[in-house]
Structure formats: C-alpha cells, structure tokens
CSV table of C-alpha atoms in Angstrom, one decimal:
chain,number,residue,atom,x,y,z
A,1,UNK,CA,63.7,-0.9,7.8
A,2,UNK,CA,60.8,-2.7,7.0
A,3,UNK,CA,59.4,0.3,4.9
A,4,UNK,CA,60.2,1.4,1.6
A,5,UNK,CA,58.9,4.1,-0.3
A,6,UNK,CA,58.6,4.4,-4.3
A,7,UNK,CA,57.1,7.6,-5.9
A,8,UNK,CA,56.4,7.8,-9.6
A,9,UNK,CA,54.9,10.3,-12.4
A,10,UNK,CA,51.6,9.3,-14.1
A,11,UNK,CA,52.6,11.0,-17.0
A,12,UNK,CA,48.6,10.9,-18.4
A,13,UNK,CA,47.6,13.4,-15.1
A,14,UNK,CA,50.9,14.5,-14.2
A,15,UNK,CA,50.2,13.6,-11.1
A,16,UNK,CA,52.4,11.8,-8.1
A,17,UNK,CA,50.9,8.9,-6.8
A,18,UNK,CA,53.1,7.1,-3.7
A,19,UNK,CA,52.9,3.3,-3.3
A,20,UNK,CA,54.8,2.2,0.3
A,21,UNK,CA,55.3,-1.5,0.5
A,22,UNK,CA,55.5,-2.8,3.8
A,23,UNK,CA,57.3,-6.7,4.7
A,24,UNK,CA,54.1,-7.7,6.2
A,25,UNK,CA,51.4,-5.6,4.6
A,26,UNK,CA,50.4,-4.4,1.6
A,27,UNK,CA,49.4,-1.1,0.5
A,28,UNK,CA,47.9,0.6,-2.9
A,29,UNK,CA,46.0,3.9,-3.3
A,30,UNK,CA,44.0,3.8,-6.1
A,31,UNK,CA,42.6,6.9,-8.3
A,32,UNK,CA,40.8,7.2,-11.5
A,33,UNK,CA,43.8,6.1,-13.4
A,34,UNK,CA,43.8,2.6,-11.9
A,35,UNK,CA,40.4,1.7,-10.5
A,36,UNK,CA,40.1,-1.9,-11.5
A,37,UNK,CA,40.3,-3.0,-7.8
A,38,UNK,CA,41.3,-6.6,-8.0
A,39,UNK,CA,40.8,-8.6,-4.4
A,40,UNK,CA,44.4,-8.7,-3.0
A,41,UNK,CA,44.7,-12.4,-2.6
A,42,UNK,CA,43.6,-15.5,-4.8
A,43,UNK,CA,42.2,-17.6,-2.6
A,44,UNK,CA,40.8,-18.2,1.2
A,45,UNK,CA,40.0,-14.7,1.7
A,46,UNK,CA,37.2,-12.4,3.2
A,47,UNK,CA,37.4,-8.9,2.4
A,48,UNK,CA,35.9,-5.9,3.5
A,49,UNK,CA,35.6,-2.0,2.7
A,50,UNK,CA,34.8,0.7,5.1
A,51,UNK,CA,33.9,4.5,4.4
A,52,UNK,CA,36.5,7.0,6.1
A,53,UNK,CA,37.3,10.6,6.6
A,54,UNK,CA,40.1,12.1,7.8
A,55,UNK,CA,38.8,13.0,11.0
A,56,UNK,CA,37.5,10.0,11.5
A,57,UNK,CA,40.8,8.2,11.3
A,58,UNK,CA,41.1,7.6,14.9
A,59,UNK,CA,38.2,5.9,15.4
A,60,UNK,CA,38.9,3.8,12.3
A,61,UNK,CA,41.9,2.9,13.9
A,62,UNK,CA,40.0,1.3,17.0
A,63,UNK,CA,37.6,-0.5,14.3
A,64,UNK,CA,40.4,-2.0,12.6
A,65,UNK,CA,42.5,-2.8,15.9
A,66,UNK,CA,39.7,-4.6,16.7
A,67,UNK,CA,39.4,-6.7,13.2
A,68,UNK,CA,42.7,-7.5,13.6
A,69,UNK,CA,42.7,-8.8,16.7
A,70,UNK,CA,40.2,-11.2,15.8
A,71,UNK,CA,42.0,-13.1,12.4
A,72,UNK,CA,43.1,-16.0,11.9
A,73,UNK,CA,46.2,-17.4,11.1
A,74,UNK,CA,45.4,-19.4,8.1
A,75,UNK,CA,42.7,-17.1,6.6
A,76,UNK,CA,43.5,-13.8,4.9
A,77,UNK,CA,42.0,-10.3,5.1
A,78,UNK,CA,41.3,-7.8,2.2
A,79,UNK,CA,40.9,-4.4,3.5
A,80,UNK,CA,39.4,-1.8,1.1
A,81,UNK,CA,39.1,2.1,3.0
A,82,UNK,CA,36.8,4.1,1.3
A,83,UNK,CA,38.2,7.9,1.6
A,84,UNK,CA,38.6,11.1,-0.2
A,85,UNK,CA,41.1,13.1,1.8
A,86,UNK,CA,42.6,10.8,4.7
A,87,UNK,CA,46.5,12.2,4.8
A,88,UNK,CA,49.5,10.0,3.4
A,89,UNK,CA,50.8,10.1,7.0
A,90,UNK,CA,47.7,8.9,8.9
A,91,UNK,CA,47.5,6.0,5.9
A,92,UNK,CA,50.9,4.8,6.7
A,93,UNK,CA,50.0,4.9,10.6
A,94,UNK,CA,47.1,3.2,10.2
A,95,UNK,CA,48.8,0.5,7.8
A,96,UNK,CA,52.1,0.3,10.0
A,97,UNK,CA,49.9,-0.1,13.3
A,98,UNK,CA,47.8,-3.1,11.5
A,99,UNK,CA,50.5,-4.6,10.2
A,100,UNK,CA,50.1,-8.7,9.2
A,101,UNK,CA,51.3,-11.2,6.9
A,102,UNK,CA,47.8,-12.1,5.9
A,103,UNK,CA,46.2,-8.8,6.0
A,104,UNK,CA,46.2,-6.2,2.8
A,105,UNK,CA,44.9,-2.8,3.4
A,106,UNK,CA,44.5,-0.4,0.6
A,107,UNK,CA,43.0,3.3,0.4
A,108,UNK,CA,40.9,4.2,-2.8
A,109,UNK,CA,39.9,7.9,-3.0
A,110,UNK,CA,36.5,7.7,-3.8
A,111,UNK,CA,36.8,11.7,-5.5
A,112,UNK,CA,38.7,10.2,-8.5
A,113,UNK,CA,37.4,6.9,-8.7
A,114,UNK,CA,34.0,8.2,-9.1
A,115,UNK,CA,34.8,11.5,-11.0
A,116,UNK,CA,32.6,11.9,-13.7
A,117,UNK,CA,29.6,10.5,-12.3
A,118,UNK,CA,26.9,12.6,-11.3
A,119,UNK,CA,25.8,12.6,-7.4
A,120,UNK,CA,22.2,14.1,-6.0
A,121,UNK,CA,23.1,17.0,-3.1
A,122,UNK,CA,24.8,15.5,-0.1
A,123,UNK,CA,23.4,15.1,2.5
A,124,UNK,CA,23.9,17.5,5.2
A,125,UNK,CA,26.6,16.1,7.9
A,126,UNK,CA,27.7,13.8,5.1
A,127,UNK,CA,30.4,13.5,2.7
A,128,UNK,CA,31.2,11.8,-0.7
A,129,UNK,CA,33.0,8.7,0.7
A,130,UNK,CA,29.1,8.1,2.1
A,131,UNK,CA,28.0,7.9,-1.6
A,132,UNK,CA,30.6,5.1,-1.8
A,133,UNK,CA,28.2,2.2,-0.8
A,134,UNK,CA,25.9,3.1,-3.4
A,135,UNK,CA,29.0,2.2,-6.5
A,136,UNK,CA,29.5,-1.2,-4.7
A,137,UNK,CA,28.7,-2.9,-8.0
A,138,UNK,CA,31.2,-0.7,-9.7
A,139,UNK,CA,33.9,-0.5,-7.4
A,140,UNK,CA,33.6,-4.3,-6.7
A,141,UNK,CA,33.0,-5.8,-10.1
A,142,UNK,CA,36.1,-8.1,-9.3
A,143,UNK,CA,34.6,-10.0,-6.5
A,144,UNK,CA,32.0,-11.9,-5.9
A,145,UNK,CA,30.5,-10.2,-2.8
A,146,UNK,CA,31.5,-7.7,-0.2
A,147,UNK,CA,31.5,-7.0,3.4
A,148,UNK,CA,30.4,-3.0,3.8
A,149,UNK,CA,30.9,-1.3,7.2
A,150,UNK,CA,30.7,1.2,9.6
A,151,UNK,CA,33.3,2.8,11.4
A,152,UNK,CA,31.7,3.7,14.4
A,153,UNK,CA,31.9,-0.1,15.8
A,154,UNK,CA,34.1,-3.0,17.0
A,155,UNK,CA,34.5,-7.1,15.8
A,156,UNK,CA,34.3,-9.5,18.5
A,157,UNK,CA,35.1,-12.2,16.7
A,158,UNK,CA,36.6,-13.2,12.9
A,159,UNK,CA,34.9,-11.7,10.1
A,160,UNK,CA,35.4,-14.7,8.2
A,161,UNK,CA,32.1,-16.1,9.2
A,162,UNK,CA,30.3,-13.2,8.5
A,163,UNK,CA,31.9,-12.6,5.2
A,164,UNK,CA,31.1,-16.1,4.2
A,165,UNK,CA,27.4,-16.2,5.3
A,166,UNK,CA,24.7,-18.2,2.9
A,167,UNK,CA,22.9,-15.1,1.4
A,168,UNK,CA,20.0,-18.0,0.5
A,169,UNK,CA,20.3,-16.6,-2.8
A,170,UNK,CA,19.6,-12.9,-2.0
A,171,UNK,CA,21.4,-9.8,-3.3
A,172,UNK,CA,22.2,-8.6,0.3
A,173,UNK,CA,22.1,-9.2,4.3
A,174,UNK,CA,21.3,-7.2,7.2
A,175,UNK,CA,20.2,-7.2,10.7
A,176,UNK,CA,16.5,-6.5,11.4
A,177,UNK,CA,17.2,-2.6,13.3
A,178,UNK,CA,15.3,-3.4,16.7
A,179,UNK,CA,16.4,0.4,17.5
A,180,UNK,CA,13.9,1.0,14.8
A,181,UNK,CA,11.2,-1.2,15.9
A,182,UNK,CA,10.5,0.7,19.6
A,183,UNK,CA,10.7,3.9,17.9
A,184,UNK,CA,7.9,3.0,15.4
A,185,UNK,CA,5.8,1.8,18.7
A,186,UNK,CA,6.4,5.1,20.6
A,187,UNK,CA,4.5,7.8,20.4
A,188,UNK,CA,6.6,9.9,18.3
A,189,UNK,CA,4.6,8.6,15.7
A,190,UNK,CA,7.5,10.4,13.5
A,191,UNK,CA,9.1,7.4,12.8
A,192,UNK,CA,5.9,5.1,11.8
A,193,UNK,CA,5.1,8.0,8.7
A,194,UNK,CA,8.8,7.1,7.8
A,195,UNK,CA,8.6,3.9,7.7
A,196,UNK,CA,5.1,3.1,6.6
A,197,UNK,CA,5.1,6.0,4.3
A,198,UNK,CA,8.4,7.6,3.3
A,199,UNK,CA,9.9,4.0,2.7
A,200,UNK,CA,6.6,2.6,2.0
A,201,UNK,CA,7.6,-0.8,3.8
A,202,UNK,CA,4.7,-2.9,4.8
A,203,UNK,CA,6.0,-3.8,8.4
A,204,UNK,CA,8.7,-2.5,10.9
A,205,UNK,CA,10.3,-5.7,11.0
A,206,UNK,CA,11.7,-5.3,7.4
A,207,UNK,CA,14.0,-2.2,8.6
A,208,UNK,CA,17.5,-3.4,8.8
A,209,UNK,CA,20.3,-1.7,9.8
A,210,UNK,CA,22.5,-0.5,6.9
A,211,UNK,CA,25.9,-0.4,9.5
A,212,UNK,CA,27.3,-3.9,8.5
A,213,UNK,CA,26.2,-5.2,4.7
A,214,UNK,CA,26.9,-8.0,3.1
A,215,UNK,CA,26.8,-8.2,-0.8
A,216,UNK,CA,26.4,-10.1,-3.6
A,217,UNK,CA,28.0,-8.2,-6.6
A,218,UNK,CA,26.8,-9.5,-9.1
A,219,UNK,CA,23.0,-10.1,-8.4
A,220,UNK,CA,23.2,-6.0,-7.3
A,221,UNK,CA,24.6,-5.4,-11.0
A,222,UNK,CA,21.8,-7.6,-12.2
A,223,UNK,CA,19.2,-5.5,-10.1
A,224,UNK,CA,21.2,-2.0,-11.2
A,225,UNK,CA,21.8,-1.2,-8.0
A,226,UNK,CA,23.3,2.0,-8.0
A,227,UNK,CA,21.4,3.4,-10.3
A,228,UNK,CA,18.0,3.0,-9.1
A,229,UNK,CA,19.6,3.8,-5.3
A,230,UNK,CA,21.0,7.3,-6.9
A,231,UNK,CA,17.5,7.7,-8.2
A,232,UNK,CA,16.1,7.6,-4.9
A,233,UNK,CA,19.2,9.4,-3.2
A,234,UNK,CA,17.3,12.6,-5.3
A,235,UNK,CA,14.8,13.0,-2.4
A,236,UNK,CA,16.4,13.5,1.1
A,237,UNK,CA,15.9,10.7,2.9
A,238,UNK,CA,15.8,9.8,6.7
A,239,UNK,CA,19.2,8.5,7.9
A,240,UNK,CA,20.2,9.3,4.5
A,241,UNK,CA,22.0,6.4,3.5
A,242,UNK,CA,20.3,3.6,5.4
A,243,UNK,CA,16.7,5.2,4.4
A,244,UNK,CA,18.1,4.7,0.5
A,245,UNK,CA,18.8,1.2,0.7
A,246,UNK,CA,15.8,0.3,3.1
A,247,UNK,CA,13.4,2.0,0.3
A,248,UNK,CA,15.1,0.3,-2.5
A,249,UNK,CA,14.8,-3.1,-0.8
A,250,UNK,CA,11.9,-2.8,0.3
A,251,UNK,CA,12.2,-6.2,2.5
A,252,UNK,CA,12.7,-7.9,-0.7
A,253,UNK,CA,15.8,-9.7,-2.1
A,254,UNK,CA,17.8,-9.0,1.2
A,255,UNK,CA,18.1,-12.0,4.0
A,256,UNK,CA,18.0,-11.1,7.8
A,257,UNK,CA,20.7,-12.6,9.4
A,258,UNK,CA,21.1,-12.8,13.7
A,259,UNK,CA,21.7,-9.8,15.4
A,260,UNK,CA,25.1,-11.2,17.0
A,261,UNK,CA,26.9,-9.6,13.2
A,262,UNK,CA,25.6,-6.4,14.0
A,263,UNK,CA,24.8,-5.6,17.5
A,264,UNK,CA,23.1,-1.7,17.2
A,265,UNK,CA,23.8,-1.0,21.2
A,266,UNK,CA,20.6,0.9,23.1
A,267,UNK,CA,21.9,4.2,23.8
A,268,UNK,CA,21.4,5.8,27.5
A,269,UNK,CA,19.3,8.0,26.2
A,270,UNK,CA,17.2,4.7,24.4
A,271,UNK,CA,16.7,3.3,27.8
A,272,UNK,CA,13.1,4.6,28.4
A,273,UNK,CA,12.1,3.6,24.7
A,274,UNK,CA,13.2,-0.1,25.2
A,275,UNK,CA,11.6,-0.4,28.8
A,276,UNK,CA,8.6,1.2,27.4
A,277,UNK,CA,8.4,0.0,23.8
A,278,UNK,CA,10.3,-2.5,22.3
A,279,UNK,CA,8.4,-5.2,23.0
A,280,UNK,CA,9.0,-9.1,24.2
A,281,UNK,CA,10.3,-10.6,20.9
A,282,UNK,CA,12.7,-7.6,20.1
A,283,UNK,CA,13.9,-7.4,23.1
A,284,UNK,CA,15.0,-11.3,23.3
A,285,UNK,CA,16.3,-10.5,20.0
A,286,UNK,CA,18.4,-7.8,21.9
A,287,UNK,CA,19.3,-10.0,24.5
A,288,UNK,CA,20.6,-12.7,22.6
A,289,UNK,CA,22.9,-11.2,20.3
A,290,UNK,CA,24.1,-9.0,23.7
A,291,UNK,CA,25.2,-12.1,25.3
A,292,UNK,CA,27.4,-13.1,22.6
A,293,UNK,CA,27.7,-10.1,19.7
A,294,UNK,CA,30.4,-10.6,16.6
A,295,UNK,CA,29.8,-6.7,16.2
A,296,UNK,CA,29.3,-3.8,18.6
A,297,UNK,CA,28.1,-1.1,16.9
A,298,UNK,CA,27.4,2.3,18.6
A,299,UNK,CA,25.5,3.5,15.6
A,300,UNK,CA,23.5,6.7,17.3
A,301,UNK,CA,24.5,9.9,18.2
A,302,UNK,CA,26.0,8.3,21.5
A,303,UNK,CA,29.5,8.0,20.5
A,304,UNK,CA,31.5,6.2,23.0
A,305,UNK,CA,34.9,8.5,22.1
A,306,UNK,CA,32.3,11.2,24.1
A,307,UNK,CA,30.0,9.3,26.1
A,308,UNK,CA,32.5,7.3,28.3
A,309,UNK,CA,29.3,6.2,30.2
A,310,UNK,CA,27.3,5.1,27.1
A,311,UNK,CA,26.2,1.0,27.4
A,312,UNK,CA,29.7,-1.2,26.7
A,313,UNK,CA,31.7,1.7,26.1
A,314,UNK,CA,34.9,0.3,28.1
A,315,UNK,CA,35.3,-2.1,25.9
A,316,UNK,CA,35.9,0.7,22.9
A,317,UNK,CA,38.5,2.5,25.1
A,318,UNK,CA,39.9,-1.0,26.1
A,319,UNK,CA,41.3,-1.1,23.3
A,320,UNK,CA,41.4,2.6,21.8
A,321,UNK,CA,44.4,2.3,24.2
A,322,UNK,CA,46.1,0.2,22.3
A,323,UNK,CA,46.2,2.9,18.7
A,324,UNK,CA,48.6,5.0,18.1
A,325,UNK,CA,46.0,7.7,18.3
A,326,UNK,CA,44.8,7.2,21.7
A,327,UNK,CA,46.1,10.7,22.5
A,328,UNK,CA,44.2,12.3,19.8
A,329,UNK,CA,40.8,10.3,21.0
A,330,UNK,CA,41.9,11.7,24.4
A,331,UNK,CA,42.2,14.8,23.9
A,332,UNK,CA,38.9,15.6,21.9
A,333,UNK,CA,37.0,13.8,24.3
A,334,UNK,CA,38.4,16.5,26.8
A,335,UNK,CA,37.5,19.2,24.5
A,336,UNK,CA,34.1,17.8,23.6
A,337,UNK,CA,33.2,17.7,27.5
A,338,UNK,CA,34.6,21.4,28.2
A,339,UNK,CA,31.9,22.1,25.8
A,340,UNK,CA,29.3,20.2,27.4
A,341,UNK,CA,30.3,22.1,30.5
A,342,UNK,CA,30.4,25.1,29.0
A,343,UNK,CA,27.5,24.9,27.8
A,344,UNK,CA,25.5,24.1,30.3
A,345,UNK,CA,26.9,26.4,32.7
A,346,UNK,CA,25.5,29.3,29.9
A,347,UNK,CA,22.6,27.5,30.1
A,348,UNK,CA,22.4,27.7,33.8
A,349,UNK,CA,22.9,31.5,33.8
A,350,UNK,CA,20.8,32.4,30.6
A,351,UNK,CA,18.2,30.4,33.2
A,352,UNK,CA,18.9,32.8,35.8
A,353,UNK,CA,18.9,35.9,34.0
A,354,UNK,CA,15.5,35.3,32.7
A,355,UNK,CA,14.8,34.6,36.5
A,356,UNK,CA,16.5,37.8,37.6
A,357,UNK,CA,14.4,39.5,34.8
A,358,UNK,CA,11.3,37.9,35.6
A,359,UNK,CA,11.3,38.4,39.4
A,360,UNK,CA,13.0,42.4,38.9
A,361,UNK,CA,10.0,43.3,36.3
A,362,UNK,CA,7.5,41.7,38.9
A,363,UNK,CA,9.2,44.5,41.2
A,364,UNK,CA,8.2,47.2,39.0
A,365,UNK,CA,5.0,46.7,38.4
A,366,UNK,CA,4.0,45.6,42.2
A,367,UNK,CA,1.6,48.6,42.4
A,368,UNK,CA,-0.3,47.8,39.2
A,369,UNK,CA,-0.2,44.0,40.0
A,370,UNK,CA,-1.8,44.6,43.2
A,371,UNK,CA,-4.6,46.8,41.4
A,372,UNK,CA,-5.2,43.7,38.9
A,373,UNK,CA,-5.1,41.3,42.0
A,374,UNK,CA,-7.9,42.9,44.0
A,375,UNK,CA,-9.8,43.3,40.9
A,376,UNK,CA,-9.4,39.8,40.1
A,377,UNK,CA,-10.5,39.0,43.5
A,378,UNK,CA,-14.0,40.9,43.6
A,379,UNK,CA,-14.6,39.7,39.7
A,380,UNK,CA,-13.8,35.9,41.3
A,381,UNK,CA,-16.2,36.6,44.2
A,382,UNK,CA,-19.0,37.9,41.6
A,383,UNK,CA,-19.4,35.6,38.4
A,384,UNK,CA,-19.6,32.2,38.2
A,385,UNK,CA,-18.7,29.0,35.8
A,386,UNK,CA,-16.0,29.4,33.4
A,387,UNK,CA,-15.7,33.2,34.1
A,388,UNK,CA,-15.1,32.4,37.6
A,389,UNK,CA,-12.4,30.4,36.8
A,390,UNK,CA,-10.7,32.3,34.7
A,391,UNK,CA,-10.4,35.1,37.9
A,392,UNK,CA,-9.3,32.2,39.8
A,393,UNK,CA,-6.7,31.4,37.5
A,394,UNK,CA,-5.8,34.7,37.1
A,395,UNK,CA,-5.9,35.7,41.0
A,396,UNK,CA,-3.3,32.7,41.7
A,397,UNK,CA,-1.0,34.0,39.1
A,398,UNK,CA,-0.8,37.3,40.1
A,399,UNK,CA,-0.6,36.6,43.5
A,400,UNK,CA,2.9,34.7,42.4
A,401,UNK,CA,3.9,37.7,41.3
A,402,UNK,CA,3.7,39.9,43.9
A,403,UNK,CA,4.6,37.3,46.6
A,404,UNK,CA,8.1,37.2,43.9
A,405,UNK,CA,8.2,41.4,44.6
A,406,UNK,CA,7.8,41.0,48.1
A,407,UNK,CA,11.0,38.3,48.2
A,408,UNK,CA,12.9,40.6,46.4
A,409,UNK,CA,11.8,44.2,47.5
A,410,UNK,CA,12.7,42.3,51.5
C-alpha cells in the first residue's frame, strides 16, 4: 500500500492529531499547536491556498482536478486548503485522488490556527474559513507571496504563470470585475451607491474581483493588512469579503492584471445586462480573456453543479466526471432541480387558487357589481375631465368582473 497512517498524542492538548503520508503526496493538518506553515518545497515552486467547507468538498475536488491537470512536470505545487471541519475521510479522498510527485497538499483548520483572535459577526451565508483571506499575512509569514482562490472555478492552464506574475511592486493583483462594471451602468442604481459610496472608490474600473488574488506577504504586513481589513469587516459589507478588500484598497497598491487569470463567466441570467450595459471596452475585455481564459470562474449565484445550462458549464462536468465525487455532485443536482420543480409547480397552483378565488368572489358579488357598473356608467356619461376618467376606469374594471361571473356562473 502506498498509504500509511501514524497517529500520535499532543500531550500539551491531549488531543489526536493524524498525519497520513502518501508515496507521491504529501499531507499535514495543521492546528494551533503547529501553525508555522513552512512552503513544502525549497525551491521552483508556486503555491496556492483555497477556502473550503465540508460541503463544498466536491466541488473543490473539480477545482483541484482541474489544477492538476494543468502542472508541469518540472515545476512543483504547494497546496494549502483553508478549512474548519472538512472530514479525515474526504481529506484523504481528495489527497489520494490528486495524487503527484510534485504536488503537496495540506489541510490547516482555520478554527485553531486562528483561536484567540477576535472576528466581527459573520457574515450571513458565510463561515470562518471565509475570514481566512483576511490572516494571509499571518498564516503566510513564511513565503514571499500567495496565490488565494475560489473554489467555485476551474485552471485552464498552469498556475505557475499566474503565481509568478510581476506585481510591479504592488501589495496585490486582481482582475478589473467587468460583472461589476454593467451593473454600475444599469439602472439598478443599487450598485453605483455601493461602489461610489459604500466603498468610496472614485471609478467602477477599480473594482476587481476578489475570486483569484495574488499576494505579496510581506508589503501586506507592512500595510497591516488584516488589521485594518478586520476593522472594516465591522460594518457589513456588500459581497462581504470582496467589498472588504475592494474598500481597503481603494484602487491603490493593487495591479490589474488580464482578465484571462480570472475569467468571472456572464451568467444567463447577466445576459440582458451585458447586451444592454456593459459597454464596448468591457466587453472586448470579456471577449478576449473568453477566447483564451487561464481561469473559469462561475463566481454568481449560477452554479454550474445546478445550472447545467449556465455559459461553459460542460466543461465543469467534463471533468467533475472524472472525481471520485461525481456521484455526490449528481445526486444533489437531482435534488436541487426536484426543488426547482417543486417549487414551481406550488407556485403554479398558489397562482391558480388566487385565480379560483378571484373569479368565485366576482361570482358572489355579481348583483352588487352590476349595481356599481350602471352607476359607473351614468356618472361616466355625466361629468367630465379627470372625474370622467376615473368612471371610465372604473366602468372597464368592473365590467372585467362581471364578464369573469358570467364565465364561471355558464
């Protein structure tokens, strides 16, 4: 077997921590006691670290099939899962399933390594392992920058160039969010008070997109990152995490780098705001990085494990196939679209029986609706201007209702 498994005591917390070592990958969980997080190779490395429930592990598993598949031979990958509760036996199916001679994945549980600390509420629909982005200085201190993502995406290509992008001497990179930029310009103006106001940024164009991060520990040590994005994490913000960072940047200190490294896909349901809205320059933007994207990232509520339908989504499933937890994806996508169904067929008859109601109650009062629809019709024949309209009005509506009556009395 190519697995082995050694559990020891910590005898400071009494508690069992398991380390399983792998012939072609290594793994380490990490907890309070042991939270100097070294990267796991010397040399010719990129290495990146990803927030992650336990539900989410599926869909992790398609992000990091994906990563995989795009390495190379003579490069190595650090792997660094940001979690608080993912089980021991969806870590070792995730790390026998990614298994590589020059990949290292290791889980740190972001409860311990930050205990202690003190947090603003969450977030609604969040949890702690969100807050992890926010300690990169601190859980990072060993290396000299890191690659922060999403797990709601796929790589297209090796990380390694992202990873080793010139940050031009800035503390972070980013895509511009071009998602952000149409909304701005529709007419939910919504979205222009959170930008221009709430974030206090001086154009649209300086939104990024949070989803895919490169950083520079030490300059955000030097700009004390974490505490000053804590500080701002104390008044809900606007997609929470991304509306932190965006408001502590503030367009400053960050560089925008090309689309292609973080491709935010247009949602179906984003198809009449970019044919409407996003104008000419964004929408080359778009176009560009769509013809040849490092990084789809489906970062809306469009997720393709339930929208099948939603824009590149094949390509997700192409290879959600190939996880171990394709069954698992499978069969909550069936359950999530029996509750669509479901749903909309109690839709559909709430709908009719306020119809039902509607046209039954016109039934009963047919006599006294026929009273109020000659009177309306002798008051319409005797005023004039905006009191004659307002019989008019009312005549037509009544007369709805009685021709409703008549339908249903045969």
């Amino acid at each position: 077997s190519h697995f082995k498994s050694f559990l020891y005591k910590n005898k400071t917390t009494t508690k069992y921590l398991i380390c399983d070592i792998l012939e072609k990958i290594h793994i380490e969980y990490f907890g309070r006691e042991n939270n100097m997080i070294k990267p796991a190779f010397n040399e010719n490395y990129s290495a990146i670290a990803i927030n992650c429930s336990n539900e989410y592990v599926p869909y992790l598993a398609v992000c990091l099939k994906s990563l995989v598949d795009n390495t190379s031979k003579d490069h190595n990958y650090d792997i660094i899962i940001c979690e608080k509760c993912i089980s021991d036996e969806n870590k070792k199916a995730l790390s026998d399933f990614i298994s590589r001679d020059n990949v290292s994945i290791r889980f740190i549980n972001i409860g311990e390594m930050l205990a202690g600390e003190t947090f603003p509420d969450i977030f609604p629909g969040y949890t702690i392992e969100s807050y992890a982005i926010l300690f990169t200085p601190k859980l990072f201190e060993n290396y000299e920058r890191m690659l922060f993502t999403d797990c709601d995406l796929i790589f297209t290509e090796d990380i390694k160039e992202l990873y080793h992008i010139d940050l031009e001497g800035k503390m972070a990179c980013a895509v511009r969010d071009l998602t952000m930029s149409m909304l701005v310009a529709s007419d939910d103006k919504i979205w222009e008070k959170h930008v221009f106001e709430e974030l206090e940024l001086k154009d649209a164009d300086e939104y990024f997109n949070s989803g895919v991060m490169v950083y520079d520990i030490q300059k955000c040590k030097e700009a004390d990152f974490t505490k000053n994005t804590l500080e701002i994490a104390k008044v809900p913000q606007r997609i929470f995490i991304q509306g932190i960072l965006n408001k502590f940047y503030q367009g400053q200190n960050i560089k925008y780098m090309d689309n292609k490294f973080n491709l935010d896909l247009i949602a179906s349901h984003e198809k009449y705001l970019y044919d409407n809205f996003m104008d000419e320059k964004h929408r080359e933007l778009y176009q560009k990085a769509f013809s040849h994207p490092h990084v789809l990232h489906w970062a809306g509520i469009g997720k393709p494990w339930f929208y099948i339908d939603e824009t590149v989504a094949y390509k997700w499933w192409d290879i959600a196939r190939q996880t171990p937890f394709y069954e698992t994806i499978l069969v909550r996508y069936i359950i999530h679209k029996e509750s669509q169904i479901t749903n909309a067929i109690n839709e559909a008859v709430h709908n009719k029986e306020l119809e039902l109601r509607t046209e039954f109650k016109c039934a009963l009062d047919y006599k006294k609706n026929l009273r109020k629809y000659i009177k309306a019709r002798i008051l319409y024949n005797l005023t004039f201007g905006k009191k004659r309209e307002h019989y008019k009005q009312k005549k037509v509506l009544l007369r709805s209702k009685l021709e409703i009556a008549k339908r249903l009395i045969g």
